[in-house]
Coordinates of C-alpha atoms in Angstrom, one line a residue:
M1266 CA 12.4 13.3 -6.8
C1267 CA 13.6 13.3 -3.2
G1268 CA 12.9 13.6 0.5
I1269 CA 13.0 16.9 2.2
A1270 CA 13.5 17.8 5.9
L1271 CA 13.6 21.1 7.7
S1272 CA 13.8 22.3 11.3
I1273 CA 12.8 26.0 11.7
G1274 CA 13.1 28.0 14.9
P1275 CA 15.5 29.0 17.6
E1276 CA 15.5 25.6 19.1
A1277 CA 16.4 23.8 15.9
D1278 CA 18.9 21.0 16.8
P1279 CA 21.5 19.8 14.3
A1280 CA 21.6 16.3 15.7
T1281 CA 17.8 15.9 15.6
F1282 CA 17.8 17.3 12.1
R1283 CA 20.4 14.9 10.9
R1284 CA 18.4 11.9 12.2
M1285 CA 15.4 13.2 10.4
L1286 CA 17.2 13.4 7.1
S1287 CA 18.9 10.0 7.6
V1288 CA 15.5 8.3 7.9
L1289 CA 14.7 9.7 4.4
A1290 CA 17.9 8.3 2.8
P1291 CA 16.1 5.7 0.6
R1292 CA 14.3 8.5 -1.2
G1293 CA 17.4 9.7 -3.0
E1294 CA 21.0 9.3 -4.0
V1295 CA 22.8 12.3 -2.5
T1296 CA 22.4 14.3 0.8
E1297 CA 22.5 18.0 0.5
T1298 CA 22.0 20.4 3.4
R1299 CA 22.2 24.0 4.5
L1300 CA 22.6 24.7 8.2
E1301 CA 22.1 28.1 9.7
S1302 CA 21.0 29.5 13.0
G1303 CA 17.3 28.8 13.4
L1304 CA 17.1 27.1 9.9
L1305 CA 18.3 23.6 9.2
A1306 CA 17.2 22.4 5.7
G1307 CA 18.1 19.4 3.6
T1308 CA 17.2 17.0 0.9
R1309 CA 18.0 13.5 0.0
R1310 CA 17.9 14.1 -3.8
L1311 CA 17.1 11.6 -6.5
R1312 CA 18.8 13.1 -9.5
V1313 CA 16.4 13.2 -12.4
V1314 CA 16.2 16.7 -14.0
D1315 CA 19.6 18.5 -14.6
R1316 CA 21.2 15.9 -12.4
D1317 CA 24.5 17.6 -11.7
R1318 CA 23.4 21.2 -11.1
A1319 CA 20.0 21.1 -9.5
V1320 CA 21.5 21.1 -6.0
Q1321 CA 19.3 21.7 -3.0
P1322 CA 18.4 23.5 -0.8
W1323 CA 18.2 26.0 -3.7
T1324 CA 18.6 29.7 -2.9
S1325 CA 17.5 32.7 -4.9
V1326 CA 20.3 34.9 -6.4
D1327 CA 20.0 37.4 -3.6
E1328 CA 19.8 34.6 -1.1
H1329 CA 16.6 36.0 0.3
W1330 CA 14.7 32.7 -0.3
L1331 CA 15.6 29.1 0.3
L1332 CA 13.7 26.2 -1.4
C1333 CA 13.4 22.5 -0.5
F1334 CA 11.5 20.7 -3.2
N1335 CA 10.2 17.1 -3.6
G1336 CA 8.7 16.1 -7.0
E1337 CA 8.6 17.3 -10.5
I1338 CA 7.2 20.4 -12.3
F1339 CA 6.2 18.9 -15.7
N1340 CA 5.6 22.3 -17.4
H1341 CA 8.9 23.8 -16.3
R1342 CA 10.0 24.5 -19.8
E1343 CA 7.0 26.6 -20.6
L1344 CA 7.3 28.4 -17.3
R1345 CA 11.0 29.0 -17.9
A1346 CA 10.2 30.7 -21.3
Q1347 CA 7.6 32.9 -19.6
L1348 CA 10.0 33.9 -16.8
T1349 CA 12.8 34.5 -19.2
R1350 CA 10.6 37.0 -21.1
L1351 CA 10.0 38.7 -17.8
G1352 CA 13.7 39.2 -17.2
H1353 CA 14.7 36.2 -15.1
L1354 CA 18.1 34.7 -15.8
F1355 CA 18.7 31.0 -15.1
R1356 CA 21.8 29.1 -13.9
T1357 CA 20.5 25.6 -14.6
E1358 CA 18.0 23.6 -16.7
S1359 CA 16.3 22.3 -13.6
D1360 CA 12.6 22.6 -12.6
T1361 CA 13.9 23.4 -9.1
E1362 CA 15.2 26.7 -10.2
V1363 CA 12.1 27.5 -12.2
L1364 CA 9.9 26.7 -9.2
L1365 CA 11.7 29.3 -7.0
A1366 CA 11.7 31.9 -9.8
A1367 CA 8.0 31.4 -10.3
F1368 CA 7.4 32.0 -6.6
E1369 CA 9.6 35.1 -6.7
Q1370 CA 7.6 36.4 -9.7
W1371 CA 4.0 35.5 -8.8
G1372 CA 4.1 34.8 -5.1
E1373 CA 1.4 32.5 -3.8
A1374 CA -0.3 32.6 -7.2
A1375 CA 2.5 30.6 -8.7
V1376 CA 0.9 27.3 -7.6
T1377 CA -2.0 27.9 -9.9
R1378 CA 0.5 27.8 -12.8
L1379 CA 2.2 24.6 -11.9
R1380 CA 1.5 21.3 -13.5
G1381 CA 3.2 18.6 -11.6
E1382 CA 3.5 16.3 -8.6
Y1383 CA 5.2 18.2 -5.8
A1384 CA 5.5 19.3 -2.2
F1385 CA 7.8 22.1 -1.2
A1386 CA 8.8 24.7 1.4
V1387 CA 10.2 28.2 0.6
V1388 CA 11.8 29.8 3.6
E1389 CA 12.4 33.6 4.0
R1390 CA 15.9 33.4 5.5
G1391 CA 15.8 36.7 7.2
T1392 CA 12.5 36.2 9.2
G1393 CA 12.1 32.4 9.4
R1394 CA 8.7 32.6 7.7
A1395 CA 8.0 29.5 5.5
Y1396 CA 5.6 29.0 2.6
L1397 CA 4.3 25.4 2.1
A1398 CA 2.5 23.9 -0.8
R1399 CA 1.4 20.5 -2.0
D1400 CA 0.1 19.4 -5.4
P1401 CA -3.6 19.3 -6.0
L1402 CA -4.1 15.5 -5.6
G1403 CA -1.4 15.0 -2.9
V1404 CA 0.8 12.8 -5.0
K1405 CA 3.8 14.0 -3.1
P1406 CA 3.6 14.1 0.7
L1407 CA 4.5 16.7 3.3
Y1408 CA 4.1 16.5 7.1
W1409 CA 4.9 18.6 10.1
S1410 CA 5.1 18.5 13.9
R1411 CA 5.8 21.2 16.4
Q1412 CA 7.9 21.3 19.5
P1413 CA 8.7 24.4 21.7
G1414 CA 10.8 26.7 19.7
C1415 CA 10.9 24.5 16.6
L1416 CA 8.7 23.4 13.7
H1417 CA 9.8 20.2 11.9
L1418 CA 8.8 19.4 8.3
A1419 CA 9.5 16.2 6.4
S1420 CA 8.4 14.1 3.5
E1421 CA 7.5 11.0 5.6
V1422 CA 5.9 10.3 9.0
K1423 CA 8.8 8.1 10.0
A1424 CA 11.1 11.1 10.0
L1425 CA 9.0 12.9 12.6
V1426 CA 7.9 10.1 15.0
G1427 CA 11.1 10.5 17.1
H1428 CA 9.9 13.9 18.4
G1429 CA 6.9 12.2 20.2
A1430 CA 4.6 15.1 19.2
P1431 CA 1.4 14.9 17.2
I1432 CA 2.0 14.9 13.4
A1433 CA -0.2 16.7 10.8
E1434 CA -0.1 16.7 7.0
V1435 CA -0.2 19.5 4.5
P1436 CA -3.5 18.5 2.8
P1437 CA -3.6 18.0 -1.0
G1438 CA -4.2 21.2 -2.9
H1439 CA -3.3 23.4 0.1
H1440 CA -0.7 26.1 0.6
G1441 CA 0.1 28.8 3.1
W1442 CA 2.5 30.2 5.6
V1443 CA 4.3 29.1 8.7
A1444 CA 4.8 32.1 11.0
P1445 CA 8.1 32.5 12.9
D1446 CA 6.2 31.4 16.1
G1447 CA 5.5 28.1 14.3
H1448 CA 1.8 28.6 13.7
V1449 CA 0.7 26.9 10.5
R1450 CA -2.0 28.6 8.4
L1451 CA -3.0 26.7 5.3
R1452 CA -5.9 27.1 2.8
P1453 CA -6.9 25.3 -0.4
Y1454 CA -6.0 26.6 -3.8
V1455 CA -7.8 23.6 -5.4
D1456 CA -10.9 22.3 -3.7
L1457 CA -11.1 18.6 -4.5
L1458 CA -14.7 18.3 -3.3
T1459 CA -16.0 20.8 -5.8
L1460 CA -14.1 19.8 -9.0
G1461 CA -16.1 20.3 -12.1
D1462 CA -18.9 22.3 -10.3
G1463 CA -20.4 24.8 -12.6
L1464 CA -18.9 23.3 -15.8
P1465 CA -21.1 21.8 -18.5
V1466 CA -21.7 18.0 -18.3
I1467 CA -20.3 16.1 -21.4
N1468 CA -23.0 13.7 -22.4
D1469 CA -22.0 12.9 -26.0
P1470 CA -19.9 9.6 -26.0
D1471 CA -17.9 10.7 -29.1
E1472 CA -16.9 14.0 -27.6
A1473 CA -16.1 12.5 -24.3
A1474 CA -14.0 9.8 -25.8
L1475 CA -11.9 12.3 -27.8
L1476 CA -11.4 14.5 -24.7
V1477 CA -10.4 11.6 -22.5
R1478 CA -7.9 10.3 -25.1
A1479 CA -6.4 13.8 -25.6
A1480 CA -6.1 14.5 -21.8
L1481 CA -4.6 11.1 -20.9
T1482 CA -2.2 11.1 -23.8
D1483 CA -1.0 14.6 -22.9
A1484 CA -0.6 13.7 -19.2
I1485 CA 1.5 10.7 -20.2
R1486 CA 3.6 12.7 -22.6
M1487 CA 4.5 15.2 -19.9
R1488 CA 5.6 12.5 -17.5
V1489 CA 8.0 10.8 -19.9
D1490 CA 9.9 14.0 -20.9
T1491 CA 13.2 12.6 -19.7
D1492 CA 16.4 11.1 -21.1
L1493 CA 16.1 8.3 -18.6
T1494 CA 14.6 4.8 -19.1
V1495 CA 11.0 4.9 -18.0
G1496 CA 9.4 1.9 -16.2
V1497 CA 5.7 1.0 -16.3
V1498 CA 4.0 -1.1 -13.6
L1499 CA 2.0 -3.6 -15.7
S1500 CA -0.7 -5.6 -14.1
G1501 CA -2.3 -6.8 -17.3
G1502 CA -5.4 -4.8 -16.7
L1503 CA -6.9 -1.9 -18.7
D1504 CA -5.2 1.1 -17.0
S1505 CA -1.6 -0.2 -16.8
S1506 CA -1.9 -1.7 -20.3
L1507 CA -3.1 1.6 -21.7
T1508 CA -0.3 3.4 -20.0
L1509 CA 2.4 1.1 -21.4
R1510 CA 0.9 1.3 -24.9
Q1511 CA 1.1 5.1 -24.8
V1512 CA 4.6 5.2 -23.2
R1513 CA 6.0 2.8 -25.8
D1514 CA 4.9 5.2 -28.6
I1515 CA 6.0 8.4 -26.9
H1516 CA 9.2 7.2 -25.1
P1517 CA 10.4 3.9 -26.6
D1518 CA 13.2 3.5 -24.0
C1519 CA 10.9 1.8 -21.5
V1520 CA 10.5 -1.4 -19.6
A1521 CA 7.5 -3.1 -18.1
V1522 CA 7.5 -4.8 -14.6
T1523 CA 4.8 -7.2 -13.5
I1524 CA 4.4 -9.1 -10.2
G1525 CA 2.2 -12.2 -9.8
V1526 CA 1.7 -15.9 -9.4
P1527 CA 3.4 -17.9 -12.1
D1528 CA 1.1 -18.9 -14.9
S1529 CA -1.8 -16.7 -13.5
P1530 CA -4.1 -15.1 -16.1
D1531 CA -2.8 -11.7 -15.0
V1532 CA 0.8 -12.5 -15.6
A1533 CA 0.0 -14.3 -18.9
C1534 CA -1.9 -11.3 -20.2
A1535 CA 0.9 -8.9 -19.2
R1536 CA 3.5 -11.1 -20.9
R1537 CA 1.4 -11.2 -24.1
L1538 CA 1.0 -7.4 -24.2
A1539 CA 4.6 -6.7 -23.6
A1540 CA 5.6 -9.2 -26.3
D1541 CA 3.1 -7.7 -28.7
L1542 CA 4.5 -4.2 -28.1
G1543 CA 8.1 -5.3 -28.2
V1544 CA 8.8 -3.9 -24.7
P1545 CA 11.4 -5.5 -22.4
H1546 CA 9.4 -7.2 -19.6
E1547 CA 10.5 -8.1 -16.1
V1548 CA 8.2 -10.6 -14.2
I1549 CA 8.5 -11.0 -10.5
E1550 CA 7.1 -14.4 -9.6
L1551 CA 5.4 -14.4 -6.2
R1552 CA 3.4 -17.2 -4.7
P1553 CA 1.1 -16.9 -1.7
R1554 CA 3.4 -19.1 0.4
D1555 CA 6.3 -16.7 -0.3
I1556 CA 4.7 -13.9 1.8
R1557 CA 5.8 -14.0 5.4
L1558 CA 5.2 -11.9 8.5
A1559 CA 8.5 -10.1 7.9
D1560 CA 7.3 -9.0 4.5
V1561 CA 4.1 -7.6 6.0
R1562 CA 6.0 -5.8 8.7
E1563 CA 8.4 -4.2 6.2
A1564 CA 5.5 -3.1 4.0
I1565 CA 3.9 -1.4 7.0
R1566 CA 7.2 0.3 8.0
I1567 CA 7.7 1.6 4.5
S1568 CA 4.2 2.6 3.6
E1569 CA 2.9 4.2 6.9
L1570 CA -0.6 3.3 5.6
T1571 CA -3.8 3.5 7.8
E1572 CA -6.3 1.3 6.0
Y1573 CA -6.1 -2.5 5.9
G1574 CA -6.8 -2.9 2.2
D1575 CA -4.0 -0.4 1.3
I1576 CA -1.5 -2.3 3.5
I1577 CA -2.4 -5.6 1.8
N1578 CA -1.7 -4.0 -1.6
A1579 CA 1.5 -2.5 -0.3
V1580 CA 2.8 -5.9 0.5
V1581 CA 2.5 -6.8 -3.1
S1582 CA 3.8 -3.4 -4.4
V1583 CA 7.1 -3.3 -2.5
P1584 CA 8.8 -6.1 -4.5
I1585 CA 8.0 -4.2 -7.8
F1586 CA 10.0 -1.1 -6.8
R1587 CA 12.7 -3.2 -5.3
R1588 CA 13.2 -4.8 -8.8
L1589 CA 13.0 -1.5 -10.5
R1590 CA 15.8 -0.1 -8.3
A1591 CA 17.9 -3.2 -9.1
L1592 CA 17.3 -2.5 -12.8
G1593 CA 18.6 1.1 -12.3
V1594 CA 15.2 2.6 -13.3
K1595 CA 14.5 5.9 -11.5
V1596 CA 11.2 7.0 -13.2
V1597 CA 8.1 4.8 -13.4
L1598 CA 4.5 5.4 -14.5
T1599 CA 1.5 3.6 -12.9
G1600 CA -2.2 3.3 -13.8
D1601 CA -3.3 4.3 -10.3
G1602 CA -6.3 6.7 -10.0
S1603 CA -8.3 5.4 -13.0
D1604 CA -10.7 3.3 -10.8
E1605 CA -11.5 6.3 -8.6
L1606 CA -12.1 8.5 -11.7
F1607 CA -14.0 6.2 -14.0
G1608 CA -16.0 3.9 -11.8
G1609 CA -13.7 0.9 -11.4
Y1610 CA -15.1 -0.2 -8.0
P1611 CA -18.4 -1.9 -7.1
M1612 CA -19.3 0.8 -4.6
Y1613 CA -20.1 3.1 -7.5
H1614 CA -22.7 0.7 -8.7
R1615 CA -24.5 0.7 -5.4
V1616 CA -25.4 4.3 -5.1
D1617 CA -27.6 6.7 -7.1
P1618 CA -26.1 9.0 -9.7
V1619 CA -26.2 12.1 -7.5
T1620 CA -24.6 10.4 -4.6
S1621 CA -22.1 8.7 -6.9
R1622 CA -20.6 12.1 -7.9
R1623 CA -20.0 12.9 -4.2
L1624 CA -18.6 9.5 -3.7
F1625 CA -16.2 10.0 -6.6
L1626 CA -15.0 13.3 -5.1
H1627 CA -14.7 11.8 -1.6
K1628 CA -12.5 9.0 -2.9
I1629 CA -10.4 11.4 -4.9
R1630 CA -9.9 13.7 -1.9
N1631 CA -8.6 10.7 0.2
L1632 CA -6.2 9.3 -2.4
C1633 CA -3.4 11.1 -0.7
R1634 CA -3.6 8.8 2.3
T1635 CA -4.6 5.6 0.5
E1636 CA -3.5 4.7 -3.1
L1637 CA -1.1 7.6 -3.6
Q1638 CA 0.6 7.1 -0.2
R1639 CA 1.1 3.5 -1.0
V1640 CA 2.7 4.3 -4.4
D1641 CA 4.9 7.1 -3.1
R1642 CA 6.3 5.2 -0.1
A1643 CA 6.8 1.9 -1.9
A1644 CA 8.5 3.6 -4.8
M1645 CA 10.6 6.2 -3.0
G1646 CA 11.5 3.7 -0.3
H1647 CA 13.6 2.2 -3.1
G1648 CA 14.8 5.4 -4.8
V1649 CA 12.2 5.3 -7.6
E1650 CA 9.9 8.1 -8.6
A1651 CA 6.4 7.0 -9.5
R1652 CA 4.3 9.2 -11.7
V1653 CA 0.5 8.9 -12.0
P1654 CA -0.9 10.3 -15.3
F1655 CA -4.5 9.4 -14.6
L1656 CA -4.3 11.9 -11.7
D1657 CA -3.2 14.9 -13.7
L1658 CA -5.6 17.7 -12.6
S1659 CA -6.8 18.1 -16.2
V1660 CA -7.8 14.4 -16.4
V1661 CA -9.5 14.6 -13.0
E1662 CA -11.5 17.7 -13.8
L1663 CA -12.6 16.1 -17.1
A1664 CA -13.7 12.9 -15.4
M1665 CA -15.9 14.9 -13.0
R1666 CA -17.7 16.4 -16.0
L1667 CA -18.7 12.9 -17.3
P1668 CA -22.0 11.4 -16.2
L1669 CA -22.1 8.0 -14.5
G1670 CA -23.6 6.5 -17.6
L1671 CA -20.4 7.0 -19.6
K1672 CA -18.3 5.4 -16.8
L1673 CA -20.5 2.4 -16.2
R1674 CA -22.3 1.1 -19.2
D1675 CA -23.6 -2.4 -20.2
G1676 CA -22.2 -3.8 -17.0
Q1677 CA -18.7 -2.6 -17.9
E1678 CA -16.7 -0.4 -15.7
K1679 CA -14.5 2.4 -17.1
W1680 CA -16.5 2.2 -20.4
I1681 CA -15.4 5.6 -21.7
V1682 CA -11.7 4.8 -21.2
R1683 CA -12.2 1.7 -23.3
R1684 CA -14.1 3.6 -25.9
A1685 CA -11.4 6.3 -26.1
F1686 CA -8.6 3.8 -26.9
D1687 CA -10.5 1.1 -28.6
D1688 CA -8.3 1.3 -31.7
V1689 CA -5.0 0.9 -29.9
L1690 CA -5.7 -1.7 -27.3
P1691 CA -6.1 -5.4 -28.3
D1692 CA -9.3 -7.2 -27.6
Y1693 CA -7.8 -9.4 -24.9
I1694 CA -7.2 -6.2 -22.9
Q1695 CA -10.4 -4.5 -23.8
R1696 CA -12.6 -7.4 -22.8
R1697 CA -10.9 -8.2 -19.6
P1698 CA -13.0 -7.4 -16.5
K1699 CA -11.4 -5.7 -13.5
N1700 CA -9.6 -8.4 -11.6
P1701 CA -7.0 -7.0 -9.1
M1702 CA -3.9 -9.1 -9.2
S1703 CA -3.6 -9.5 -5.4
Y1704 CA -7.2 -10.7 -5.2
S1705 CA -7.3 -13.0 -8.2
T1706 CA -4.2 -15.1 -7.4
G1707 CA -4.4 -15.6 -3.7
L1708 CA -1.8 -13.1 -2.7
H1709 CA -4.5 -11.0 -1.0
E1710 CA -5.8 -14.0 1.0
R1711 CA -2.3 -14.8 2.1
V1712 CA -1.7 -11.4 3.5
R1713 CA -5.1 -11.5 5.3
L1714 CA -3.6 -14.1 7.6
Y1715 CA -1.6 -11.3 9.2
K1716 CA -4.4 -8.7 9.2
P1717 CA -5.1 -8.8 13.0
L1718 CA -1.5 -7.7 13.6
F1719 CA -1.5 -4.7 11.3
A1720 CA -2.6 -2.1 13.9
R1721 CA -0.1 -3.3 16.4
M1722 CA 2.8 -3.2 13.9
H1723 CA 1.7 0.2 12.8
R1724 CA 1.7 1.5 16.4
S1725 CA 5.2 0.0 17.0
F1726 CA 6.6 2.4 14.4
G1727 CA 4.9 5.4 16.1
Y1728 CA 2.7 6.1 13.1
D1729 CA -0.4 6.6 15.3
L1730 CA 1.0 10.0 16.1
L1731 CA -0.6 10.9 12.7
E1732 CA -3.6 8.6 12.8
P1733 CA -4.4 4.9 13.7
V1734 CA -5.2 2.0 11.4
R1735 CA -8.9 2.0 10.6
R1736 CA -11.5 0.1 8.7
D1737 CA -11.5 0.2 4.9
F1738 CA -13.9 2.9 3.7
D1739 CA -15.8 0.5 1.4
T1740 CA -16.5 -1.6 4.5
V1741 CA -17.8 1.4 6.3
L1742 CA -19.9 2.5 3.4
S1743 CA -21.4 -1.0 3.1
R1744 CA -22.2 -1.1 6.9
C1745 CA -23.9 2.2 6.5
G1746 CA -26.3 0.9 3.9
N1747 CA -24.4 2.9 1.2
D1748 CA -25.4 6.1 2.9
L1749 CA -22.5 8.4 2.1
D1750 CA -23.1 11.0 4.8
R1751 CA -23.4 8.3 7.5
A1752 CA -20.2 6.6 6.2
I1753 CA -18.2 9.8 6.2
A1754 CA -19.4 10.6 9.7
D1755 CA -18.6 7.1 10.9
G1756 CA -15.2 7.3 9.2
L1757 CA -14.3 10.4 11.1
T1758 CA -14.3 8.4 14.4
R1759 CA -11.6 6.2 12.8
P1760 CA -13.1 2.9 14.0
D1761 CA -11.1 -0.3 13.8
Y1762 CA -12.5 -3.7 13.2
T1763 CA -13.7 -5.5 16.4
V1764 CA -11.9 -8.6 17.8
L1765 CA -14.8 -10.7 16.6
E1766 CA -14.6 -9.3 13.1
H1767 CA -10.9 -9.9 13.0
A1768 CA -11.5 -13.5 14.2
R1769 CA -14.0 -14.1 11.4
D1770 CA -11.7 -12.7 8.8
L1771 CA -8.8 -14.8 10.1
V1772 CA -10.9 -18.0 10.0
G1773 CA -11.9 -17.2 6.4
A1774 CA -8.3 -16.5 5.4
A1775 CA -7.0 -19.7 7.2
K1776 CA -9.6 -21.8 5.4
W1777 CA -8.6 -20.4 2.0
N1778 CA -4.8 -20.9 2.7
A1779 CA -5.4 -24.4 4.0
A1780 CA -7.4 -25.5 1.0
P1781 CA -4.5 -26.0 -1.4
M1782 CA -2.5 -27.9 1.2
V1783 CA -5.5 -30.2 1.9
R1784 CA -6.0 -30.8 -1.8
R1785 CA -2.3 -31.8 -2.1
L1786 CA -2.6 -34.2 0.9
V1787 CA -5.9 -35.9 0.0
G1788 CA -5.9 -35.7 -3.8
P1789 CA -5.0 -38.6 -6.1
R1790 CA -1.4 -39.2 -6.5
P1791 CA 0.0 -39.1 -10.1
S1792 CA 0.4 -42.7 -11.4
R1793 CA 3.8 -44.0 -12.1
R1794 CA 4.5 -45.0 -15.7
S1795 CA 6.1 -48.4 -15.8
T1796 CA 9.0 -48.8 -18.3
V1797 CA 9.3 -51.8 -20.5
G1798 CA 12.8 -52.8 -21.3

């Protein structure tokens, strides 16, 4: 929904604050601020809900509290009805006002009632105390850094690097208070590493399929409750196809956007589905040779990512949201998160069932700095709000109650998702194996040419004030013989690839990229047809 920035403390400097907020300009359409002694607060707001009246920073009627809010509260209508019965009067139809009213009514317990994708700060204006909270999965970001006499908060790392101080994040599912002296005390209200513990396992395939279908459909329904056109990022795979199919039925004012190599199987499949569903379809044609160093650098600047594989995917993601912005689409749904929940990666095949559950939870806990960070930055970097229905907390909790045998069956990943929607998805989608677009069409191999430069470019933006670029976790896990405990311990040291490993990777990428050129040079030339006249 927007980017937020705050400077709290006696040394809060208006010029520094304005620079922070200006860096977040791509995340919204309008800049809104409130500047007071010791409290500088502002948003770069993307107008989605109650677009004219949901002005931020929002203050309570008695002006005791001030709210800066990034994201959406999808159950704001239900919360509004509850709060109205409790005597609250509302000035707008916005979820922003509902959020602050919920905090006034229930205090810190309010976060347990929220269903949404959000990060926010509520400041007690009289004391300078601030309450911070981030959604359970970390779909929306929030970072902080501290200088003498001032605490800075912002939606992106790039807004904080100018201070030169270490940067920390508010972890997913955490909340807590910032004291007037700037000390940050956060604790979890949702523990992502214990989701589903103590709940009965769902072994029956029919019951599991019904529950998965109901949970996903509801998660999508809540995310298309808008009068705006809704975009869907369509790769042609199972997750995005399922998302588009459900969005088309619930919110017919939608458009699909696909990126890929012309005439590739992915693009062909996406075109076929969009045509079958009667959904307008935008295709961004991208060939490996179109990707240049400047594109890689821009993807790193926008995304702030710290794993190589995520950076590679960001290079392919950025053009999607650039096109959506050109189309005037503000809200888009993606299929991200399904692989982490339902066994879409080979690593889940390589560990035993007990370890696989811990691996699922570990991947989910780190989505905030991998897949979700890529989606947030690439989208909001172009003024587009991306929503991820597969990562609704109800869907995640349900997925953690399903045994591995319902996720991986008969050699097919995400089996239970296919089973849940087998009557609405065509066979050409159901039978397609997982085949990530960037890998299957050469886009991934093209970006690998620049991989040895990723860490240097990342440092050039100052992003190592949060953390450096590191090995991909699946590589670490493989190197540790699929021993999850060893992999987690090894990952904590944040190791990068060695020079030799980078060299080997570069040679492989160079050979792959050279092969098409060699084939064109040495291959038989097409014969000329003589004309008789």
